[in-house]
Amino acid sequence: MKALDFWTPASTKPIGVERKVLCWVVWPECGWPQPPEAIIGWWKHGPACFAVNEIENANHIVTLWAEIPNPNS
């Protein structure tokens, strides 16, 4: 499996219930530049948006996402 096969473009939204997902976040350039990073965030199906840290609607900074596998299944 190639590393990019793990990720789904943020333009393809998750389907189903609200849940934690891994988000690839590209921070806007303001102040100190911060490199892109993977952050555990939320998929919020009600407003159809990603959320990371304290940012409720983070669609503008999430470029890729991936499911977090359930270790119990």
CSV table of C-alpha atoms in Angstrom, one decimal:
chain,number,residue,atom,x,y,z
A,1,MET,CA,0.0,0.0,0.0
A,2,LYS,CA,1.3,3.4,-0.9
A,3,ALA,CA,1.2,6.1,1.8
A,4,LEU,CA,-1.2,8.2,-0.2
A,5,ASP,CA,-3.7,5.3,-0.5
A,6,PHE,CA,-4.4,5.9,3.2
A,7,TRP,CA,-5.6,9.4,2.7
A,8,THR,CA,-8.9,10.6,1.1
A,9,PRO,CA,-9.2,14.2,-0.3
A,10,ALA,CA,-11.2,16.5,1.9
A,11,SER,CA,-13.5,17.2,-1.0
A,12,THR,CA,-14.8,13.7,-0.5
A,13,LYS,CA,-16.6,14.0,2.8
A,14,PRO,CA,-17.0,11.0,5.2
A,15,ILE,CA,-20.3,9.2,5.3
A,16,GLY,CA,-22.2,8.3,8.4
A,17,VAL,CA,-22.1,9.2,12.1
A,18,GLU,CA,-19.9,11.8,13.9
A,19,ARG,CA,-16.5,10.2,14.7
A,20,LYS,CA,-12.9,10.9,15.2
A,21,VAL,CA,-10.8,10.9,12.0
A,22,LEU,CA,-7.2,11.7,11.2
A,23,CYS,CA,-7.0,15.1,9.4
A,24,TRP,CA,-4.1,16.4,7.4
A,25,VAL,CA,-4.1,20.1,8.3
A,26,VAL,CA,-2.4,22.8,6.2
A,27,TRP,CA,-2.2,25.9,8.5
A,28,PRO,CA,-2.6,29.3,6.9
A,29,GLU,CA,0.5,31.4,6.7
A,30,CYS,CA,0.2,34.0,9.5
A,31,GLY,CA,2.8,34.8,12.0
A,32,TRP,CA,5.2,31.9,12.4
A,33,PRO,CA,4.9,29.5,9.5
A,34,GLN,CA,3.8,26.1,10.8
A,35,PRO,CA,4.3,22.9,8.7
A,36,PRO,CA,1.4,20.8,7.7
A,37,GLU,CA,0.6,18.0,10.2
A,38,ALA,CA,-1.7,15.1,10.9
A,39,ILE,CA,-4.1,15.8,13.8
A,40,ILE,CA,-6.9,13.7,15.2
A,41,GLY,CA,-10.1,15.7,14.7
A,42,TRP,CA,-13.8,15.1,14.3
A,43,TRP,CA,-16.1,14.6,11.4
A,44,LYS,CA,-19.4,16.4,12.3
A,45,HIS,CA,-22.0,15.1,9.9
A,46,GLY,CA,-24.7,17.6,11.0
A,47,PRO,CA,-23.0,20.7,9.6
A,48,ALA,CA,-20.9,18.5,7.2
A,49,CYS,CA,-17.6,19.7,8.4
A,50,PHE,CA,-14.3,18.7,10.0
A,51,ALA,CA,-13.2,20.0,13.4
A,52,VAL,CA,-9.7,20.2,14.8
A,53,ASN,CA,-8.5,21.6,18.1
A,54,GLU,CA,-10.9,24.5,18.9
A,55,ILE,CA,-11.8,25.1,15.3
A,56,GLU,CA,-15.4,23.9,14.8
A,57,ASN,CA,-15.5,24.3,11.0
A,58,ALA,CA,-12.0,23.4,9.8
A,59,ASN,CA,-12.9,22.6,6.2
A,60,HIS,CA,-10.6,25.4,5.0
A,61,ILE,CA,-7.5,23.9,6.6
A,62,VAL,CA,-8.2,20.1,6.3
A,63,THR,CA,-6.9,18.9,2.9
A,64,LEU,CA,-6.9,15.1,3.5
A,65,TRP,CA,-8.6,12.8,5.9
A,66,ALA,CA,-8.4,9.1,6.9
A,67,GLU,CA,-10.5,6.7,9.0
A,68,ILE,CA,-9.0,5.7,12.4
A,69,PRO,CA,-9.2,2.0,12.6
A,70,ASN,CA,-11.0,0.5,15.7
A,71,PRO,CA,-8.4,-1.6,17.5
A,72,ASN,CA,-11.2,-3.8,18.9
A,73,SER,CA,-12.5,-5.0,15.6
